[in-house]
Amino acid sequence: MSDHWKASQLQRPSFAPRYWSGWLAVAALWVLGKLPRSWGLLLVAPLGPLLRLLLAGRRRIAERNLAACLPEKSAAERKHLLRGCFAALARMLVEMAWSWNGQPEKLQPMVRMRGQEALRAQRESGRGLLVITAHVTSLELGACLFGRQFPGLGIYRPLGNPVLEWYQNRGRRHYASGMISKRDMLGAVRALRRGDLVWYAPDQDFGPRQSLFIPFFGVQAATLLATHRLPRMTRCDVVTMMPRYVAEEGIYEVVISPVLEQFPSTDPEADLVRVNALLEAQIREAPEQYWWIHRRFKTRPEGEPDFYGRDARSAGGDES
């Protein structure tokens, strides 16, 4: 696996008092990752209801998203999905711990991968590959399971905490050949042109610049043009990849699509509609595992009212 990590991404922060909260979180994740699988899941299970109570602003954002995106569901069904969403967020903590602690023997028995045969043929072709996914709660573990077979680089938003950033990057070295900041799209272009695999989750709202308004679950959403531009500029292939937890079997399933045909086209709007529809269909397979807590519809077309109102401001953060 080629190494494209930057030294700054792997530089360990000091133990200065201002970083102690980050080091405590790292210690907790390290312990969680070393526990037997069943113990880790048991420990985080009570966190779902607690997070739903403590993160009131995020809970209201999720309620607003669910009501707008799944109007066919009854109020009782959406309430059930909301509980499932926060349970999945709690489970995400132990999934991250498993991923970053680099214990393949703990991961292999719990995965079923679909579509990897066609992907192996694509990788042998030498062409770059853009892997499009979405912000589901099992994304980190899915990237780990996927990356062990098909290593590549991920496009990511740097964390605000340098200790957690270091620990995350240190852990991702087990299954990724590097990470590219979302501010460094030229880095993604270079990687795809040299034939690398690049993971990309475009389903967040980064404002109207470099975006078009495209339906997502029937709601107009600011959708990044990079999904069209990256393959257009690099002539890379494109697939979608979606991980999900299958509770009935206690396993994780990673679903990889065939290479998208006639993509990109000359019509950026049509391409974004196509990708949003593909992601939406896959999210609907396990809707409680999507990140409904993020402000996907924060940016509105001109003349439309604020989608979230005070809930967006009370939840904190700039971009999610």
mmCIF file of C-alpha atoms in Angstrom:
data_model
loop_
_atom_site.group_PDB
_atom_site.id
_atom_site.type_symbol
_atom_site.label_atom_id
_atom_site.label_comp_id
_atom_site.label_asym_id
_atom_site.label_seq_id
_atom_site.Cartn_x
_atom_site.Cartn_y
_atom_site.Cartn_z
ATOM 1 C CA MET A 1 0.000 0.000 0.000
ATOM 2 C CA SER A 2 1.500 3.336 -1.086
ATOM 3 C CA ASP A 3 1.909 5.868 1.700
ATOM 4 C CA HIS A 4 0.644 9.377 0.957
ATOM 5 C CA TRP A 5 0.326 10.529 4.558
ATOM 6 C CA LYS A 6 1.651 13.979 5.439
ATOM 7 C CA ALA A 7 3.967 14.257 8.437
ATOM 8 C CA SER A 8 1.722 16.945 9.935
ATOM 9 C CA GLN A 9 -1.223 14.521 9.933
ATOM 10 C CA LEU A 10 0.712 12.016 12.057
ATOM 11 C CA GLN A 11 2.451 14.362 14.493
ATOM 12 C CA ARG A 12 1.374 13.543 18.042
ATOM 13 C CA PRO A 13 0.151 16.531 20.098
ATOM 14 C CA SER A 14 1.633 17.257 23.496
ATOM 15 C CA PHE A 15 0.115 16.314 26.855
ATOM 16 C CA ALA A 16 -0.484 19.980 27.740
ATOM 17 C CA PRO A 17 -3.543 20.584 29.954
ATOM 18 C CA ARG A 18 -5.521 22.098 27.088
ATOM 19 C CA TYR A 19 -5.409 18.689 25.370
ATOM 20 C CA TRP A 20 -6.383 16.562 28.363
ATOM 21 C CA SER A 21 -10.022 16.163 27.317
ATOM 22 C CA GLY A 22 -8.853 14.839 23.956
ATOM 23 C CA TRP A 23 -6.451 12.395 25.595
ATOM 24 C CA LEU A 24 -9.240 11.137 27.883
ATOM 25 C CA ALA A 25 -11.393 10.480 24.818
ATOM 26 C CA VAL A 26 -8.493 8.650 23.153
ATOM 27 C CA ALA A 27 -7.976 6.510 26.267
ATOM 28 C CA ALA A 28 -11.672 5.601 26.322
ATOM 29 C CA LEU A 29 -11.635 4.650 22.626
ATOM 30 C CA TRP A 30 -8.457 2.597 23.109
ATOM 31 C CA VAL A 31 -10.017 0.629 25.975
ATOM 32 C CA LEU A 32 -13.278 0.221 24.054
ATOM 33 C CA GLY A 33 -11.409 -1.154 21.066
ATOM 34 C CA LYS A 34 -9.553 -3.751 23.160
ATOM 35 C CA LEU A 35 -12.673 -5.179 24.802
ATOM 36 C CA PRO A 36 -14.419 -8.271 23.422
ATOM 37 C CA ARG A 37 -16.953 -7.301 20.786
ATOM 38 C CA SER A 38 -19.998 -8.149 22.898
ATOM 39 C CA TRP A 39 -18.672 -6.155 25.868
ATOM 40 C CA GLY A 40 -18.082 -3.062 23.768
ATOM 41 C CA LEU A 41 -21.588 -3.180 22.321
ATOM 42 C CA LEU A 42 -23.046 -3.713 25.782
ATOM 43 C CA LEU A 43 -21.184 -0.716 27.188
ATOM 44 C CA VAL A 44 -22.343 1.744 24.512
ATOM 45 C CA ALA A 45 -25.962 0.538 24.353
ATOM 46 C CA PRO A 46 -27.207 2.892 27.140
ATOM 47 C CA LEU A 47 -25.618 5.871 25.385
ATOM 48 C CA GLY A 48 -28.297 6.016 22.690
ATOM 49 C CA PRO A 49 -31.104 7.317 24.948
ATOM 50 C CA LEU A 50 -28.593 9.504 26.786
ATOM 51 C CA LEU A 51 -27.381 11.155 23.574
ATOM 52 C CA ARG A 52 -30.973 11.701 22.494
ATOM 53 C CA LEU A 53 -31.578 13.534 25.765
ATOM 54 C CA LEU A 54 -28.345 15.543 25.918
ATOM 55 C CA LEU A 55 -28.107 16.557 22.255
ATOM 56 C CA ALA A 56 -31.463 18.315 22.168
ATOM 57 C CA GLY A 57 -30.527 20.617 19.283
ATOM 58 C CA ARG A 58 -29.330 17.710 17.158
ATOM 59 C CA ARG A 59 -32.427 15.734 18.090
ATOM 60 C CA ARG A 60 -34.669 18.519 16.788
ATOM 61 C CA ILE A 61 -32.632 18.719 13.577
ATOM 62 C CA ALA A 62 -33.064 14.960 13.103
ATOM 63 C CA GLU A 63 -36.800 15.261 13.732
ATOM 64 C CA ARG A 64 -37.040 18.024 11.125
ATOM 65 C CA ASN A 65 -35.041 16.012 8.591
ATOM 66 C CA LEU A 66 -37.077 12.858 9.124
ATOM 67 C CA ALA A 67 -40.381 14.710 8.788
ATOM 68 C CA ALA A 68 -39.268 16.358 5.530
ATOM 69 C CA CYS A 69 -37.502 13.357 3.980
ATOM 70 C CA LEU A 70 -39.825 10.538 5.039
ATOM 71 C CA PRO A 71 -43.316 12.098 4.998
ATOM 72 C CA GLU A 72 -44.816 8.719 4.130
ATOM 73 C CA LYS A 73 -43.878 7.469 7.608
ATOM 74 C CA SER A 74 -46.269 7.989 10.493
ATOM 75 C CA ALA A 75 -45.233 10.076 13.499
ATOM 76 C CA ALA A 76 -44.806 6.856 15.492
ATOM 77 C CA GLU A 77 -42.598 5.340 12.784
ATOM 78 C CA ARG A 78 -40.413 8.445 12.643
ATOM 79 C CA LYS A 79 -40.087 8.423 16.429
ATOM 80 C CA HIS A 80 -38.923 4.809 16.213
ATOM 81 C CA LEU A 81 -36.399 5.787 13.519
ATOM 82 C CA LEU A 82 -35.153 8.629 15.708
ATOM 83 C CA ARG A 83 -34.470 6.219 18.573
ATOM 84 C CA GLY A 84 -32.699 3.913 16.144
ATOM 85 C CA CYS A 85 -30.621 6.810 14.832
ATOM 86 C CA PHE A 86 -29.249 7.649 18.275
ATOM 87 C CA ALA A 87 -28.680 3.967 19.063
ATOM 88 C CA ALA A 88 -26.638 3.726 15.855
ATOM 89 C CA LEU A 89 -24.682 6.856 16.811
ATOM 90 C CA ALA A 90 -23.786 5.211 20.124
ATOM 91 C CA ARG A 91 -22.753 2.013 18.334
ATOM 92 C CA MET A 92 -20.585 4.147 16.052
ATOM 93 C CA LEU A 93 -18.248 4.824 18.990
ATOM 94 C CA VAL A 94 -17.289 1.181 19.357
ATOM 95 C CA GLU A 95 -17.111 0.803 15.565
ATOM 96 C CA MET A 96 -14.578 3.643 15.420
ATOM 97 C CA ALA A 97 -12.620 2.046 18.263
ATOM 98 C CA TRP A 98 -12.481 -1.279 16.398
ATOM 99 C CA SER A 99 -11.408 0.469 13.191
ATOM 100 C CA TRP A 100 -8.677 2.632 14.679
ATOM 101 C CA ASN A 101 -7.157 -0.033 16.941
ATOM 102 C CA GLY A 102 -6.216 -2.176 13.974
ATOM 103 C CA GLN A 103 -7.392 -5.626 15.029
ATOM 104 C CA PRO A 104 -8.265 -7.481 11.799
ATOM 105 C CA GLU A 105 -9.089 -10.701 13.624
ATOM 106 C CA LYS A 106 -11.929 -8.866 15.365
ATOM 107 C CA LEU A 107 -13.265 -7.397 12.122
ATOM 108 C CA GLN A 108 -13.109 -10.156 9.527
ATOM 109 C CA PRO A 109 -15.803 -12.493 10.943
ATOM 110 C CA MET A 110 -18.365 -9.690 10.980
ATOM 111 C CA VAL A 111 -18.342 -8.538 7.354
ATOM 112 C CA ARG A 112 -20.153 -9.501 4.169
ATOM 113 C CA MET A 113 -18.984 -7.661 1.073
ATOM 114 C CA ARG A 114 -21.024 -7.532 -2.128
ATOM 115 C CA GLY A 115 -19.621 -6.404 -5.465
ATOM 116 C CA GLN A 116 -15.912 -6.816 -4.735
ATOM 117 C CA GLU A 117 -15.230 -9.126 -7.711
ATOM 118 C CA ALA A 118 -16.026 -6.450 -10.301
ATOM 119 C CA LEU A 119 -14.075 -3.928 -8.254
ATOM 120 C CA ARG A 120 -10.953 -6.097 -8.315
ATOM 121 C CA ALA A 121 -11.112 -6.101 -12.109
ATOM 122 C CA GLN A 122 -11.401 -2.317 -12.111
ATOM 123 C CA ARG A 123 -8.373 -1.917 -9.847
ATOM 124 C CA GLU A 124 -6.323 -4.134 -12.144
ATOM 125 C CA SER A 125 -7.100 -1.748 -15.018
ATOM 126 C CA GLY A 126 -4.889 0.966 -13.516
ATOM 127 C CA ARG A 127 -7.559 3.661 -13.825
ATOM 128 C CA GLY A 128 -8.390 5.944 -10.947
ATOM 129 C CA LEU A 129 -11.533 5.174 -8.974
ATOM 130 C CA LEU A 130 -13.829 7.576 -7.136
ATOM 131 C CA VAL A 131 -15.795 5.723 -4.440
ATOM 132 C CA ILE A 132 -18.885 7.726 -3.493
ATOM 133 C CA THR A 133 -20.529 7.027 -0.158
ATOM 134 C CA ALA A 134 -22.683 8.814 2.417
ATOM 135 C CA HIS A 135 -22.498 9.790 6.076
ATOM 136 C CA VAL A 136 -23.969 6.692 7.662
ATOM 137 C CA THR A 137 -23.069 5.688 11.197
ATOM 138 C CA SER A 138 -21.024 2.662 10.069
ATOM 139 C CA LEU A 139 -18.991 4.700 7.576
ATOM 140 C CA GLU A 140 -15.721 4.456 9.543
ATOM 141 C CA LEU A 141 -15.955 0.712 10.038
ATOM 142 C CA GLY A 142 -17.159 0.276 6.463
ATOM 143 C CA ALA A 143 -14.158 2.233 5.177
ATOM 144 C CA CYS A 144 -11.906 0.038 7.321
ATOM 145 C CA LEU A 145 -13.402 -3.220 6.047
ATOM 146 C CA PHE A 146 -13.409 -1.926 2.465
ATOM 147 C CA GLY A 147 -9.941 -0.391 2.715
ATOM 148 C CA ARG A 148 -8.294 -3.598 3.905
ATOM 149 C CA GLN A 149 -9.103 -5.077 0.497
ATOM 150 C CA PHE A 150 -9.045 -1.903 -1.597
ATOM 151 C CA PRO A 151 -6.763 0.695 0.029
ATOM 152 C CA GLY A 152 -6.987 4.281 -1.081
ATOM 153 C CA LEU A 153 -7.188 7.878 0.070
ATOM 154 C CA GLY A 154 -10.156 9.551 1.733
ATOM 155 C CA ILE A 155 -11.439 13.102 1.364
ATOM 156 C CA TYR A 156 -12.225 14.371 4.850
ATOM 157 C CA ARG A 157 -12.943 17.432 6.959
ATOM 158 C CA PRO A 158 -10.207 17.925 9.584
ATOM 159 C CA LEU A 159 -11.403 17.640 13.174
ATOM 160 C CA GLY A 160 -11.289 20.575 15.557
ATOM 161 C CA ASN A 161 -9.454 18.577 18.248
ATOM 162 C CA PRO A 162 -5.772 17.906 17.373
ATOM 163 C CA VAL A 163 -5.518 14.893 19.709
ATOM 164 C CA LEU A 164 -8.529 13.144 18.187
ATOM 165 C CA GLU A 165 -7.288 14.146 14.735
ATOM 166 C CA TRP A 166 -3.932 12.468 15.430
ATOM 167 C CA TYR A 167 -5.552 9.327 16.855
ATOM 168 C CA GLN A 168 -7.977 9.105 13.941
ATOM 169 C CA ASN A 169 -5.200 9.453 11.357
ATOM 170 C CA ARG A 170 -2.957 7.020 13.237
ATOM 171 C CA GLY A 171 -5.779 4.474 13.198
ATOM 172 C CA ARG A 172 -6.669 5.050 9.569
ATOM 173 C CA ARG A 173 -3.134 4.127 8.521
ATOM 174 C CA HIS A 174 -4.222 0.504 9.024
ATOM 175 C CA TYR A 175 -6.518 0.698 5.992
ATOM 176 C CA ALA A 176 -5.928 3.984 4.121
ATOM 177 C CA SER A 177 -2.929 5.143 2.130
ATOM 178 C CA GLY A 178 -3.618 8.771 3.030
ATOM 179 C CA MET A 179 -6.230 11.435 3.735
ATOM 180 C CA ILE A 180 -6.966 14.526 1.649
ATOM 181 C CA SER A 181 -8.470 17.629 3.234
ATOM 182 C CA LYS A 182 -11.712 18.775 1.636
ATOM 183 C CA ARG A 183 -9.889 22.072 1.016
ATOM 184 C CA ASP A 184 -7.309 20.257 -1.166
ATOM 185 C CA MET A 185 -9.351 19.080 -4.135
ATOM 186 C CA LEU A 186 -6.268 19.385 -6.349
ATOM 187 C CA GLY A 187 -4.798 16.621 -4.194
ATOM 188 C CA ALA A 188 -7.795 14.453 -5.082
ATOM 189 C CA VAL A 189 -7.337 15.259 -8.779
ATOM 190 C CA ARG A 190 -3.664 14.256 -8.633
ATOM 191 C CA ALA A 191 -4.496 11.007 -6.819
ATOM 192 C CA LEU A 192 -7.173 9.999 -9.326
ATOM 193 C CA ARG A 193 -4.953 10.858 -12.290
ATOM 194 C CA ARG A 194 -2.183 8.597 -11.010
ATOM 195 C CA GLY A 195 -4.685 5.727 -10.711
ATOM 196 C CA ASP A 196 -5.437 5.809 -6.987
ATOM 197 C CA LEU A 197 -8.728 4.995 -5.305
ATOM 198 C CA VAL A 198 -10.331 7.962 -3.519
ATOM 199 C CA TRP A 199 -13.265 7.764 -1.077
ATOM 200 C CA TYR A 200 -15.678 10.671 -1.069
ATOM 201 C CA ALA A 201 -18.896 11.392 0.870
ATOM 202 C CA PRO A 202 -20.541 14.419 -0.821
ATOM 203 C CA ASP A 203 -23.792 14.436 1.165
ATOM 204 C CA GLN A 204 -23.096 17.462 3.363
ATOM 205 C CA ASP A 205 -24.034 21.101 2.929
ATOM 206 C CA PHE A 206 -20.991 23.309 2.295
ATOM 207 C CA GLY A 207 -22.971 26.288 1.051
ATOM 208 C CA PRO A 208 -24.049 27.526 -2.380
ATOM 209 C CA ARG A 209 -20.566 28.003 -3.836
ATOM 210 C CA GLN A 210 -19.521 25.103 -6.060
ATOM 211 C CA SER A 211 -22.967 23.512 -5.557
ATOM 212 C CA LEU A 212 -26.273 23.050 -7.347
ATOM 213 C CA PHE A 213 -29.665 22.587 -5.714
ATOM 214 C CA ILE A 214 -30.619 18.962 -6.356
ATOM 215 C CA PRO A 215 -33.435 16.899 -4.776
ATOM 216 C CA PHE A 216 -32.389 14.608 -1.929
ATOM 217 C CA PHE A 217 -35.290 12.684 -0.427
ATOM 218 C CA GLY A 218 -37.527 15.135 -2.279
ATOM 219 C CA VAL A 219 -35.969 18.221 -0.648
ATOM 220 C CA GLN A 220 -33.776 20.681 -2.553
ATOM 221 C CA ALA A 221 -30.226 20.275 -1.196
ATOM 222 C CA ALA A 222 -27.011 22.150 -1.988
ATOM 223 C CA THR A 223 -25.074 19.370 -3.736
ATOM 224 C CA LEU A 224 -21.360 19.622 -4.475
ATOM 225 C CA LEU A 225 -20.362 19.881 -8.121
ATOM 226 C CA ALA A 226 -17.134 18.015 -7.316
ATOM 227 C CA THR A 227 -19.082 14.761 -7.760
ATOM 228 C CA HIS A 228 -19.342 15.645 -11.462
ATOM 229 C CA ARG A 229 -16.085 17.557 -11.850
ATOM 230 C CA LEU A 230 -13.616 15.070 -10.342
ATOM 231 C CA PRO A 231 -14.367 12.242 -12.818
ATOM 232 C CA ARG A 232 -14.706 14.763 -15.644
ATOM 233 C CA MET A 233 -11.232 16.173 -14.954
ATOM 234 C CA THR A 234 -9.509 12.838 -14.306
ATOM 235 C CA ARG A 235 -11.387 10.304 -16.492
ATOM 236 C CA CYS A 236 -11.629 8.023 -13.471
ATOM 237 C CA ASP A 237 -14.265 5.353 -12.906
ATOM 238 C CA VAL A 238 -16.988 5.877 -10.306
ATOM 239 C CA VAL A 239 -18.762 3.447 -7.963
ATOM 240 C CA THR A 240 -20.887 3.823 -4.859
ATOM 241 C CA MET A 241 -20.100 2.047 -1.596
ATOM 242 C CA MET A 242 -22.498 1.788 1.332
ATOM 243 C CA PRO A 243 -21.867 0.008 4.657
ATOM 244 C CA ARG A 244 -24.690 -0.965 6.970
ATOM 245 C CA TYR A 245 -25.161 -2.940 10.158
ATOM 246 C CA VAL A 246 -27.479 -5.940 9.731
ATOM 247 C CA ALA A 247 -28.881 -6.333 13.235
ATOM 248 C CA GLU A 248 -30.687 -9.609 12.520
ATOM 249 C CA GLU A 249 -27.386 -11.307 11.676
ATOM 250 C CA GLY A 250 -25.044 -9.244 13.844
ATOM 251 C CA ILE A 251 -22.814 -8.489 10.859
ATOM 252 C CA TYR A 252 -21.804 -5.543 8.690
ATOM 253 C CA GLU A 253 -22.582 -5.532 4.995
ATOM 254 C CA VAL A 254 -20.587 -3.439 2.527
ATOM 255 C CA VAL A 255 -22.403 -3.004 -0.799
ATOM 256 C CA ILE A 256 -20.338 -1.886 -3.803
ATOM 257 C CA SER A 257 -22.095 -0.905 -7.013
ATOM 258 C CA PRO A 258 -20.853 -1.761 -10.499
ATOM 259 C CA VAL A 259 -18.878 0.996 -12.213
ATOM 260 C CA LEU A 260 -21.381 3.679 -13.229
ATOM 261 C CA GLU A 261 -21.894 3.648 -16.977
ATOM 262 C CA GLN A 262 -21.742 6.865 -19.006
ATOM 263 C CA PHE A 263 -20.635 8.828 -15.964
ATOM 264 C CA PRO A 264 -19.869 11.633 -15.959
ATOM 265 C CA SER A 265 -22.061 13.034 -18.695
ATOM 266 C CA THR A 266 -21.888 16.537 -20.121
ATOM 267 C CA ASP A 267 -24.778 17.585 -17.864
ATOM 268 C CA PRO A 268 -23.659 18.243 -14.258
ATOM 269 C CA GLU A 269 -27.213 18.573 -12.978
ATOM 270 C CA ALA A 270 -28.215 15.190 -14.405
ATOM 271 C CA ASP A 271 -25.124 13.581 -12.866
ATOM 272 C CA LEU A 272 -25.866 15.007 -9.415
ATOM 273 C CA VAL A 273 -29.508 13.910 -9.641
ATOM 274 C CA ARG A 274 -28.307 10.410 -10.519
ATOM 275 C CA VAL A 275 -25.842 10.168 -7.633
ATOM 276 C CA ASN A 276 -28.291 11.585 -5.075
ATOM 277 C CA ALA A 277 -30.893 9.048 -6.198
ATOM 278 C CA LEU A 278 -28.387 6.185 -5.826
ATOM 279 C CA LEU A 279 -27.379 7.301 -2.327
ATOM 280 C CA GLU A 280 -30.994 7.830 -1.295
ATOM 281 C CA ALA A 281 -31.986 4.330 -2.427
ATOM 282 C CA GLN A 282 -29.156 2.791 -0.407
ATOM 283 C CA ILE A 283 -29.900 4.889 2.682
ATOM 284 C CA ARG A 284 -33.526 3.727 2.560
ATOM 285 C CA GLU A 285 -32.299 0.159 3.126
ATOM 286 C CA ALA A 286 -31.389 1.136 6.714
ATOM 287 C CA PRO A 287 -32.680 4.700 7.254
ATOM 288 C CA GLU A 288 -32.014 4.718 10.996
ATOM 289 C CA GLN A 289 -28.278 4.474 10.245
ATOM 290 C CA TYR A 290 -28.098 7.750 8.324
ATOM 291 C CA TRP A 291 -26.726 10.915 9.946
ATOM 292 C CA TRP A 292 -30.065 12.679 10.231
ATOM 293 C CA ILE A 293 -28.494 14.900 12.889
ATOM 294 C CA HIS A 294 -26.564 16.929 10.338
ATOM 295 C CA ARG A 295 -28.006 19.997 8.649
ATOM 296 C CA ARG A 296 -28.221 18.641 5.135
ATOM 297 C CA PHE A 297 -30.658 21.360 4.087
ATOM 298 C CA LYS A 298 -29.061 24.344 5.826
ATOM 299 C CA THR A 299 -28.524 26.279 2.572
ATOM 300 C CA ARG A 300 -31.793 27.191 0.873
ATOM 301 C CA PRO A 301 -32.640 28.417 -2.616
ATOM 302 C CA GLU A 302 -33.169 32.155 -2.768
ATOM 303 C CA GLY A 303 -36.470 33.164 -1.220
ATOM 304 C CA GLU A 304 -36.971 30.001 0.846
ATOM 305 C CA PRO A 305 -37.219 30.326 4.649
ATOM 306 C CA ASP A 306 -34.646 28.927 7.088
ATOM 307 C CA PHE A 307 -35.093 25.145 7.136
ATOM 308 C CA TYR A 308 -34.032 24.622 10.756
ATOM 309 C CA GLY A 309 -34.533 27.966 12.489
ATOM 310 C CA ARG A 310 -33.084 28.219 15.970
ATOM 311 C CA ASP A 311 -32.321 24.461 16.073
ATOM 312 C CA ALA A 312 -29.428 24.952 13.629
ATOM 313 C CA ARG A 313 -27.921 27.667 15.792
ATOM 314 C CA SER A 314 -28.378 25.815 19.077
ATOM 315 C CA ALA A 315 -26.722 22.638 17.741
ATOM 316 C CA GLY A 316 -23.371 24.388 17.280
ATOM 317 C CA GLY A 317 -20.761 23.968 14.563
ATOM 318 C CA ASP A 318 -20.444 25.626 11.186
ATOM 319 C CA GLU A 319 -20.895 22.999 8.542
ATOM 320 C CA SER A 320 -22.866 20.019 9.738
#
